[in-house]
PDB file of C-alpha atoms and ligand atoms in Angstrom:
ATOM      1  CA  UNK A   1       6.042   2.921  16.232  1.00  0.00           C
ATOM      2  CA  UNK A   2       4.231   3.659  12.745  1.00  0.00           C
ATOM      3  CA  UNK A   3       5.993   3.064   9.583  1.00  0.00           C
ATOM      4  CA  UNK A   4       4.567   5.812   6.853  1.00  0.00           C
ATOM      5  CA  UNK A   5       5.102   3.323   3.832  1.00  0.00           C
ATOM      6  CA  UNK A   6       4.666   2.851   0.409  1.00  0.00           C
ATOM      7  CA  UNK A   7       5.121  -0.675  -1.092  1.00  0.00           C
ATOM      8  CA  UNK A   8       7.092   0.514  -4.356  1.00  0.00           C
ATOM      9  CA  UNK A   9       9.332   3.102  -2.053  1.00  0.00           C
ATOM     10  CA  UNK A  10      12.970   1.794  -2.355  1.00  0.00           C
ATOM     11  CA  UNK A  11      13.618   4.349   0.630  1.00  0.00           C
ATOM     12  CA  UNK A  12      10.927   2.561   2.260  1.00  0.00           C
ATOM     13  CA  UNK A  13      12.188  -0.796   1.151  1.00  0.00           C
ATOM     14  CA  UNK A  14      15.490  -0.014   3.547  1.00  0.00           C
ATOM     15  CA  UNK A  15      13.782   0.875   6.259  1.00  0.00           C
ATOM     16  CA  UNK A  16      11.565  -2.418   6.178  1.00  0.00           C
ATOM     17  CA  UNK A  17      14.906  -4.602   5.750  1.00  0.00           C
ATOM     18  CA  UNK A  18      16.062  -3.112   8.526  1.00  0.00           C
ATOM     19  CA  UNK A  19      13.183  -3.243  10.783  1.00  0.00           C
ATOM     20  CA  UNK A  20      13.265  -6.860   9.986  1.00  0.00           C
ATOM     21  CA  UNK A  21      16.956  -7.586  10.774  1.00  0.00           C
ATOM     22  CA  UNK A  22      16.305  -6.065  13.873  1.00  0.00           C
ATOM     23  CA  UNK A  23      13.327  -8.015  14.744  1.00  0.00           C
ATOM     24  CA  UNK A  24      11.583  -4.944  15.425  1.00  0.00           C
ATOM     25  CA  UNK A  25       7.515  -4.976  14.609  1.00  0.00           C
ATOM     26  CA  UNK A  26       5.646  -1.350  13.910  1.00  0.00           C
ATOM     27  CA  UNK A  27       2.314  -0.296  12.904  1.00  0.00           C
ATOM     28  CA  UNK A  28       1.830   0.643   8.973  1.00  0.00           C
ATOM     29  CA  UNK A  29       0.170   3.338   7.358  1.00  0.00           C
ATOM     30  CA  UNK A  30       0.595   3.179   3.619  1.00  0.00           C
ATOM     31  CA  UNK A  31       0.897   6.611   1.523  1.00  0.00           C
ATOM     32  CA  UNK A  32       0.116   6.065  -2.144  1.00  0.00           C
ATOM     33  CA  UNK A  33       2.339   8.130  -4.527  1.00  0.00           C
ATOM     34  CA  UNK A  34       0.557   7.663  -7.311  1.00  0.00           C
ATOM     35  CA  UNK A  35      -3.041   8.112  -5.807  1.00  0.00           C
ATOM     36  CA  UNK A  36      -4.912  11.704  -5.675  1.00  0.00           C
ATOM     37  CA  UNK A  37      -1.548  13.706  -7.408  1.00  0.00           C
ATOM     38  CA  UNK A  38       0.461  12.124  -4.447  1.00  0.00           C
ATOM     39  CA  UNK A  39      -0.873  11.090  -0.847  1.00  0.00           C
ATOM     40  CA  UNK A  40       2.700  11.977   0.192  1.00  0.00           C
ATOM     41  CA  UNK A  41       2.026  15.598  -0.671  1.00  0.00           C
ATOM     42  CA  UNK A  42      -0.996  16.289   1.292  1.00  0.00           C
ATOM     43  CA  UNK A  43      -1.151  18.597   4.069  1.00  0.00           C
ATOM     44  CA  UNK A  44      -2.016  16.067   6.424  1.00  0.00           C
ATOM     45  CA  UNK A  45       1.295  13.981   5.825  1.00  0.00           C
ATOM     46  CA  UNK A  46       3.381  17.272   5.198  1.00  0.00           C
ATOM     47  CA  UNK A  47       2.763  17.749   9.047  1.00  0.00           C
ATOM     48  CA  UNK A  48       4.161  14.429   9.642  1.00  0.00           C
ATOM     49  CA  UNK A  49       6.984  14.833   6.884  1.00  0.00           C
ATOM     50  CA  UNK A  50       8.053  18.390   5.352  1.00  0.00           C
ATOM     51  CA  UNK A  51       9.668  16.924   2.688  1.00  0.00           C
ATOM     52  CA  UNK A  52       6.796  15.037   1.232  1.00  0.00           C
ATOM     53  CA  UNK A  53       8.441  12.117   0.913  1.00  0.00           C
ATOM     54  CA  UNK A  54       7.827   8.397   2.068  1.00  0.00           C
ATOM     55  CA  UNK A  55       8.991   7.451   4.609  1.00  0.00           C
ATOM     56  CA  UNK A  56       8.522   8.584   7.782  1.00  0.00           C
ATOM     57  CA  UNK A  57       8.650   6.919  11.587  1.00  0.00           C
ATOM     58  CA  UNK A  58       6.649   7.838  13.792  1.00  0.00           C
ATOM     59  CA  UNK A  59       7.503   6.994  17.447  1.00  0.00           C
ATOM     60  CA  UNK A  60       5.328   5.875  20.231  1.00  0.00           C
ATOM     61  CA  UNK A  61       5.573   9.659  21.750  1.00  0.00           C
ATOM     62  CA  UNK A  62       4.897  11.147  18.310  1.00  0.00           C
ATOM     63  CA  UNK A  63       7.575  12.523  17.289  1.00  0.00           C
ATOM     64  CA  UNK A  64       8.306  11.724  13.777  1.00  0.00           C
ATOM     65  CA  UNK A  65      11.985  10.761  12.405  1.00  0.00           C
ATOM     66  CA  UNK A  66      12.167  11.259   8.760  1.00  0.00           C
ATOM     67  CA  UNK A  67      14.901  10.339   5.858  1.00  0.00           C
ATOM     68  CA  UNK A  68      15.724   6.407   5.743  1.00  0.00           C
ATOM     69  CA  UNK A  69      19.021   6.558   6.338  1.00  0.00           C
ATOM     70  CA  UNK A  70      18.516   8.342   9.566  1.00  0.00           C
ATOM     71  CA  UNK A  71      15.993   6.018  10.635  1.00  0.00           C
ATOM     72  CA  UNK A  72      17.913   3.242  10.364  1.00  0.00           C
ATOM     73  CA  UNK A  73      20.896   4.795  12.179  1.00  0.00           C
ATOM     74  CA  UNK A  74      17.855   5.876  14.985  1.00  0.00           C
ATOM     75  CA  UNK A  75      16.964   1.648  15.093  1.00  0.00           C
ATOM     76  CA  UNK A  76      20.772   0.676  14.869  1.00  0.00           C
ATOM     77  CA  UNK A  77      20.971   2.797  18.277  1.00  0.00           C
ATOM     78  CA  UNK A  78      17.498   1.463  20.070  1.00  0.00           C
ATOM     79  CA  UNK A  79      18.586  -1.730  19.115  1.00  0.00           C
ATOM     80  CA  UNK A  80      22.136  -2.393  18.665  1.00  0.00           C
ATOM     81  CA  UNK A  81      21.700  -6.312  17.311  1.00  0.00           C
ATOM     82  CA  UNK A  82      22.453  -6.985  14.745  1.00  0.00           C
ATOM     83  CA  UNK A  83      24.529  -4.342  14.032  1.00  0.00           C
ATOM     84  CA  UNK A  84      24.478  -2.807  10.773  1.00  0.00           C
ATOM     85  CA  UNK A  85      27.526  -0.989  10.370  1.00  0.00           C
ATOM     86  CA  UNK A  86      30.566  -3.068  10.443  1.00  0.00           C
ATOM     87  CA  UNK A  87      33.043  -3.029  13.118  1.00  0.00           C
ATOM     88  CA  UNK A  88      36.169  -2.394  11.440  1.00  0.00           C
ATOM     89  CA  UNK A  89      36.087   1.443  10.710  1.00  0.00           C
ATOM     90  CA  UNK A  90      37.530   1.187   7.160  1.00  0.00           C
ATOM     91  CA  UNK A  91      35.025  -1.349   6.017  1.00  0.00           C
ATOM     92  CA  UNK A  92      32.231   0.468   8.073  1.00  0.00           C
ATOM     93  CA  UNK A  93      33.170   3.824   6.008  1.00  0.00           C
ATOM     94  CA  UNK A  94      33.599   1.380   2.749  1.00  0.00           C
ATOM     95  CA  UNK A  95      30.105   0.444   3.492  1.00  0.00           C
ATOM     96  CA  UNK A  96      28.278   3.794   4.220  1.00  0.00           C
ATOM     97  CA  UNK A  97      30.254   5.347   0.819  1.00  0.00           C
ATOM     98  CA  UNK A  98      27.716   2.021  -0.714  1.00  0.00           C
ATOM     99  CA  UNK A  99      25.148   3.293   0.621  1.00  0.00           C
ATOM    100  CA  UNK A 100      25.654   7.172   0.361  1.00  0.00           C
ATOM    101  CA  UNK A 101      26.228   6.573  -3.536  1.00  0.00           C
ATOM    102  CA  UNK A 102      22.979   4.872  -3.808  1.00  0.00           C
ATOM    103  CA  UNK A 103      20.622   7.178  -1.353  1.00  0.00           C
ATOM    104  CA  UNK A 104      22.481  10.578  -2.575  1.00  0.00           C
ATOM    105  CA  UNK A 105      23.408   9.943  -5.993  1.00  0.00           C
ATOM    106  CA  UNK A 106      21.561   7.488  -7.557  1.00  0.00           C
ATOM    107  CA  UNK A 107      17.791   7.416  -6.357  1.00  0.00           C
ATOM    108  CA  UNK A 108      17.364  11.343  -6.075  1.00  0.00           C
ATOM    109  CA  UNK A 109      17.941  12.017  -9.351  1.00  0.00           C
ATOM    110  CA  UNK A 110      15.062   8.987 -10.446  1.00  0.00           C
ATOM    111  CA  UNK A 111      12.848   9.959  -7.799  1.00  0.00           C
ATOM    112  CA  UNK A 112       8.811  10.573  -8.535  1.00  0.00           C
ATOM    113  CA  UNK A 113       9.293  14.131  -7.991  1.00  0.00           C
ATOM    114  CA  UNK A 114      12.542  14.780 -10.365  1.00  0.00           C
ATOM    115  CA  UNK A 115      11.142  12.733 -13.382  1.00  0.00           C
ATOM    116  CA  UNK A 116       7.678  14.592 -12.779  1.00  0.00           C
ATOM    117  CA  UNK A 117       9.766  17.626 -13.234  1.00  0.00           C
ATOM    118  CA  UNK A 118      11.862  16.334 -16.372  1.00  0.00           C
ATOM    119  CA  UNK A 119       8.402  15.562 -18.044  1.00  0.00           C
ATOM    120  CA  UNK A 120       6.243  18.085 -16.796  1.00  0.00           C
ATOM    121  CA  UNK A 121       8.493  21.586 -16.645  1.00  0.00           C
ATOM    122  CA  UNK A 122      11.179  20.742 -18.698  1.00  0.00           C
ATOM    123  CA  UNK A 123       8.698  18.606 -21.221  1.00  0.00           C
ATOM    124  CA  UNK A 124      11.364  15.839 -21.875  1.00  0.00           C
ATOM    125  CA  UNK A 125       9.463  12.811 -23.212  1.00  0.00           C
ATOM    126  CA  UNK A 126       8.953   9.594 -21.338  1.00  0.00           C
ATOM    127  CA  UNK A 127      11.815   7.918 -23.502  1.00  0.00           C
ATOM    128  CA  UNK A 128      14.301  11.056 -22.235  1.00  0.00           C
ATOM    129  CA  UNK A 129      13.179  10.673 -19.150  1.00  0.00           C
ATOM    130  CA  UNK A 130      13.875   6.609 -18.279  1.00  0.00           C
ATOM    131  CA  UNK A 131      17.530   7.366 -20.379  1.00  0.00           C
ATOM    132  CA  UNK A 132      18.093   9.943 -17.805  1.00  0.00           C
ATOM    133  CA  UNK A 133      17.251   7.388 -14.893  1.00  0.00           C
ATOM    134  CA  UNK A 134      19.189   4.342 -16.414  1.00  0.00           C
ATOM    135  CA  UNK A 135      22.010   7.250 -16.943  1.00  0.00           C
ATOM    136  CA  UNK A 136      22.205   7.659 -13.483  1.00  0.00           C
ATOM    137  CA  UNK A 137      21.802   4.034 -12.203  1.00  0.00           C
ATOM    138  CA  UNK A 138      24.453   2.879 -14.624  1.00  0.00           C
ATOM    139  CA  UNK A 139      26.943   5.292 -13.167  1.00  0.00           C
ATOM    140  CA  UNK A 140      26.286   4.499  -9.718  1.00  0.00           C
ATOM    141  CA  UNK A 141      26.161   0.668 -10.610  1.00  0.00           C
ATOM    142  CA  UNK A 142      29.733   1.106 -12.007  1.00  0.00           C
ATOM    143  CA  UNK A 143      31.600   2.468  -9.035  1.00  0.00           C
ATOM    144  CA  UNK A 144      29.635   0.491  -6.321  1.00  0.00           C
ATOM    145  CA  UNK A 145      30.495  -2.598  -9.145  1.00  0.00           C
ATOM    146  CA  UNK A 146      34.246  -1.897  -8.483  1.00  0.00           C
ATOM    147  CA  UNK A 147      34.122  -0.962  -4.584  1.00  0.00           C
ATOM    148  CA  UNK A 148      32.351  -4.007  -3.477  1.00  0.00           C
ATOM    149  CA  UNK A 149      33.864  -7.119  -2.298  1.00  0.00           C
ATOM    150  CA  UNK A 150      30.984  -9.665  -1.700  1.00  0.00           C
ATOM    151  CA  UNK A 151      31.770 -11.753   1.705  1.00  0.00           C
ATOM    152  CA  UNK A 152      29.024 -12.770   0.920  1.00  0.00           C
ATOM    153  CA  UNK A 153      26.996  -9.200   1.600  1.00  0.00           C
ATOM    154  CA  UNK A 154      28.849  -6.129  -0.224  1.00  0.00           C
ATOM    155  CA  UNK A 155      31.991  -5.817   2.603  1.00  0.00           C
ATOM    156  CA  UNK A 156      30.540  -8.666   5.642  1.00  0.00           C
ATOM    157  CA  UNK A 157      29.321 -11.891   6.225  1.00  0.00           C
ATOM    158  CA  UNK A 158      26.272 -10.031   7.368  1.00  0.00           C
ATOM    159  CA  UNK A 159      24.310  -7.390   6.355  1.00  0.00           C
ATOM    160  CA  UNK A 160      25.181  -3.981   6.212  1.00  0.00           C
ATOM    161  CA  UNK A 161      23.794  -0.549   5.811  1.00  0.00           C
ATOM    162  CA  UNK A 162      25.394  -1.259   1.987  1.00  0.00           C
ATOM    163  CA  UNK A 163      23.188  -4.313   1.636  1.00  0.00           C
ATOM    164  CA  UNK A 164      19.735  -2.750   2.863  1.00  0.00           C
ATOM    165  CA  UNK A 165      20.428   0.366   0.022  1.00  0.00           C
ATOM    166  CA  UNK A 166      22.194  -1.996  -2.419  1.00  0.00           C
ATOM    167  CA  UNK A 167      19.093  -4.069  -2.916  1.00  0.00           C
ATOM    168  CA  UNK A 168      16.232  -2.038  -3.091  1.00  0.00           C
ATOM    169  CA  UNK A 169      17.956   0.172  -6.171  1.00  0.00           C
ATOM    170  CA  UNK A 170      18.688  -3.478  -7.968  1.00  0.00           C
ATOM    171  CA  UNK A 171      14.926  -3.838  -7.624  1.00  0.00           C
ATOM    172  CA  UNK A 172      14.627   0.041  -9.357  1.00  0.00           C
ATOM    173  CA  UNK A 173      17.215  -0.706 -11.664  1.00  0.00           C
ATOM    174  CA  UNK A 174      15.428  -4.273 -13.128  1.00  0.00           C
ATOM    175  CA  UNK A 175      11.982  -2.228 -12.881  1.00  0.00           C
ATOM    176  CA  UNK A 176      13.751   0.424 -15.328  1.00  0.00           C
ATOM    177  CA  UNK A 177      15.173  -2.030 -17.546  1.00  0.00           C
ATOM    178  CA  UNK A 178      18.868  -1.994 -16.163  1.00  0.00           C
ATOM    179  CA  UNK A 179      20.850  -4.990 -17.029  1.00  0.00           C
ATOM    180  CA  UNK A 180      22.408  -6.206 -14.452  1.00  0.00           C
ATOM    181  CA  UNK A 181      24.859  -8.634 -16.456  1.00  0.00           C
ATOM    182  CA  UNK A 182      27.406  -6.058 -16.649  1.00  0.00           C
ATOM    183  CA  UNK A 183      27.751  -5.283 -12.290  1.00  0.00           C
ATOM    184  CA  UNK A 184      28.216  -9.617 -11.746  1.00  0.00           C
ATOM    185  CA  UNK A 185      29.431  -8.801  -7.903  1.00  0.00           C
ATOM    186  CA  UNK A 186      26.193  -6.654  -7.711  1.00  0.00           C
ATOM    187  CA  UNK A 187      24.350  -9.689  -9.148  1.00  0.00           C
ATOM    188  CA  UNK A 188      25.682 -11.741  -6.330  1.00  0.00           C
ATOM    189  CA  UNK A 189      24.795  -9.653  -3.545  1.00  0.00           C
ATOM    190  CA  UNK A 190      21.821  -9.194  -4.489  1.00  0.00           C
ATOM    191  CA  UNK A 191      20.917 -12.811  -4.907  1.00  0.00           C
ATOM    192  CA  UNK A 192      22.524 -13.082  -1.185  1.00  0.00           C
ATOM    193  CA  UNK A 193      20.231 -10.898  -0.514  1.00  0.00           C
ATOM    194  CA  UNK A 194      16.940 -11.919  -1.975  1.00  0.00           C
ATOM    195  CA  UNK A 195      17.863 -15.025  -0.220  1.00  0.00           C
ATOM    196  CA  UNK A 196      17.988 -13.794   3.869  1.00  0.00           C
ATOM    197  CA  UNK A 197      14.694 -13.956   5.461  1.00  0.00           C
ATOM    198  CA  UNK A 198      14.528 -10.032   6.307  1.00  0.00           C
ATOM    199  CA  UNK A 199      15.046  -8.718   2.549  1.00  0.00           C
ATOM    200  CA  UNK A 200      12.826 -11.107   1.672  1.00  0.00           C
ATOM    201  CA  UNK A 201       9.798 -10.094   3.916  1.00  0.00           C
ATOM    202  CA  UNK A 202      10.595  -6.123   3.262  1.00  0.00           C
ATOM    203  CA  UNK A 203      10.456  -6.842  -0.942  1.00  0.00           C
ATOM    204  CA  UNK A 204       7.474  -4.736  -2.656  1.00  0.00           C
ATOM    205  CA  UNK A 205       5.524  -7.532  -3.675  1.00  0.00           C
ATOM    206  CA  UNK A 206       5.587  -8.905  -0.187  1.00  0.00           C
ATOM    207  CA  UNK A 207       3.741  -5.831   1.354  1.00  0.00           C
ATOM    208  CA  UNK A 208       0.137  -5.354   1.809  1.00  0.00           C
ATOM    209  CA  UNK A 209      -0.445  -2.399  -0.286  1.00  0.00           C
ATOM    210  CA  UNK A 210       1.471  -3.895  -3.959  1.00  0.00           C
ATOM    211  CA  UNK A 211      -0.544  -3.251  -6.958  1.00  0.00           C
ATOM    212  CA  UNK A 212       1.226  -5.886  -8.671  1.00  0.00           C
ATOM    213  CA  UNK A 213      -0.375  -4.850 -12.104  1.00  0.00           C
ATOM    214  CA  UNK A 214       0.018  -1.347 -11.663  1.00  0.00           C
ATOM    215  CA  UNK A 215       2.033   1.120 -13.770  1.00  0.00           C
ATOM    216  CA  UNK A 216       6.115   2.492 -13.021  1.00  0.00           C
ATOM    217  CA  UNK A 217       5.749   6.354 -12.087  1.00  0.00           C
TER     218      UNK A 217
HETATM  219  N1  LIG B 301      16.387  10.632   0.889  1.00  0.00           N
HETATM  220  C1  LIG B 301      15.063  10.237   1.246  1.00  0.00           C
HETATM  221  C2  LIG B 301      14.309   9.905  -0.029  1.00  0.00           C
HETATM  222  C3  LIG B 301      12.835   9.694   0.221  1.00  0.00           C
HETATM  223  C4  LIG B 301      12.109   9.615  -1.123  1.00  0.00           C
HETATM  224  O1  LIG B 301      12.482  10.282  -2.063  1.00  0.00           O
HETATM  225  N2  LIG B 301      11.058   8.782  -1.180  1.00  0.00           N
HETATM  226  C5  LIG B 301      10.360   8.626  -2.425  1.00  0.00           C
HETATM  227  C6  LIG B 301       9.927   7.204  -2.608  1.00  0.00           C
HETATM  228  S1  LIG B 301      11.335   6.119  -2.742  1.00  0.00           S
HETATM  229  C7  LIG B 301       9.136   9.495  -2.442  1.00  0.00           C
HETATM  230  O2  LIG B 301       8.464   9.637  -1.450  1.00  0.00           O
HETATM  231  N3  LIG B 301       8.859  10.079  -3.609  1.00  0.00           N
HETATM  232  C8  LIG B 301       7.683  10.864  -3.786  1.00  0.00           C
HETATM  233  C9  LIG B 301       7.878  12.028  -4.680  1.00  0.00           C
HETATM  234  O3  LIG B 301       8.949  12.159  -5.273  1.00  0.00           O
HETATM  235  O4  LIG B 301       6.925  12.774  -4.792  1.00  0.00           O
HETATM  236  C10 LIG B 301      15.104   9.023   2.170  1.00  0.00           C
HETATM  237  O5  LIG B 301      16.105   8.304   2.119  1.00  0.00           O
HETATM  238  O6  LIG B 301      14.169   8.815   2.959  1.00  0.00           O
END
């Protein structure tokens, strides 16, 4: 399998945490964002993804599953352990709602593409912009703040599908200036997280394309 990837993509970020739970190993090819108005928008990886977005997985027949969360409900079938959604159905929907708040309500509305569009259409200035983004982040912070119940992961003793979105917006949200002191069961999980093996291997400035010195789109 090949991993379309992008060191700084939290969507990315997921699917690497959950690549590495699962043990799993894939070819990458990195798309930069930033580099020639967008490597994601270029015809070449529009045939791969529509969307334009990273990331996308291509599988060893070709075909090419795109959007994180369904790729990591695609690797959570080919390979069931360790599984990622919990097994008690309330906690397992507890746990998705995590996630669905962070990949459908949080990081869309910061996304490259939206604050491009804030600045560039609607001519909002940079400072408009990141209050916009921490708007957005705080709000999501605050509900997932009161719906989590660290065990030590958001809802488990092991990582869930609320863990591998959970951490990658925490990295966002301290790249954008969100305080986290505010969200303290956030705080924990994420430290729970930066401290298992797989989040720590799939963390931006682990991956061979970081440009540690290079600017926030
Ligand atoms: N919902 C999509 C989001 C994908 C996405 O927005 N990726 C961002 C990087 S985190 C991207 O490629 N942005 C480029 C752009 O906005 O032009 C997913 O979960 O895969």
């Amino acid at each position: 399998m090949i991993l379309y990837d992008y060191w700084r993509s939290s969507a990315a970020y997921r699917v690497r945490i959950a690549l590495a739970l699962k043990g799993l190993a894939v070819e990458r090819r990195f798309v930069h964002l930033l580099r020639d108005g967008g490597e994601q928008r270029s015809a070449a990886y529009r045939e791969k993804n529509p969307q334009g977005l990273a990331p996308a997985l291509e599988l060893d027949d070709g075909r090419v599953l795109t959007q994180s969360l369904a790729i990591i409900d695609y690797l959570d079938a080919i390979r069931p352990q360790p599984p990622l959604t919990p097994s008690h159905a309330v906690v397992a929907a507890r746990a998705r709602a995590v996630a669905l708040i962070v990949a459908c309500e949080i990081h869309p509305l910061g996304n490259l593409r939206v604050t491009d569009y804030l600045r560039r259409e609607l001519k909002l200035d940079r400072e408009s912009v990141e209050t916009w983004r921490r708007h957005w982040i705080t709000a999501g912070f605050e509900a997932i703040e009161a719906m989590i119940a660290p065990a030590p992961f958001c809802f488990t003793d092991t990582p869930s599908l609320a863990d591998i979105c959970l951490a990658p917006q925490v990295f966002n949200a301290e790249r954008f200036g969100v305080l986290l002191e505010p969200y303290p069961k956030i705080r924990q999980v994420a430290d729970v997280c930066a401290a298992h093996p797989a989040f720590a291997a799939a963390h931006p400035s682990r991956q061979p394309d970081a440009e540690p010195t290079s600017p926030a789109p």
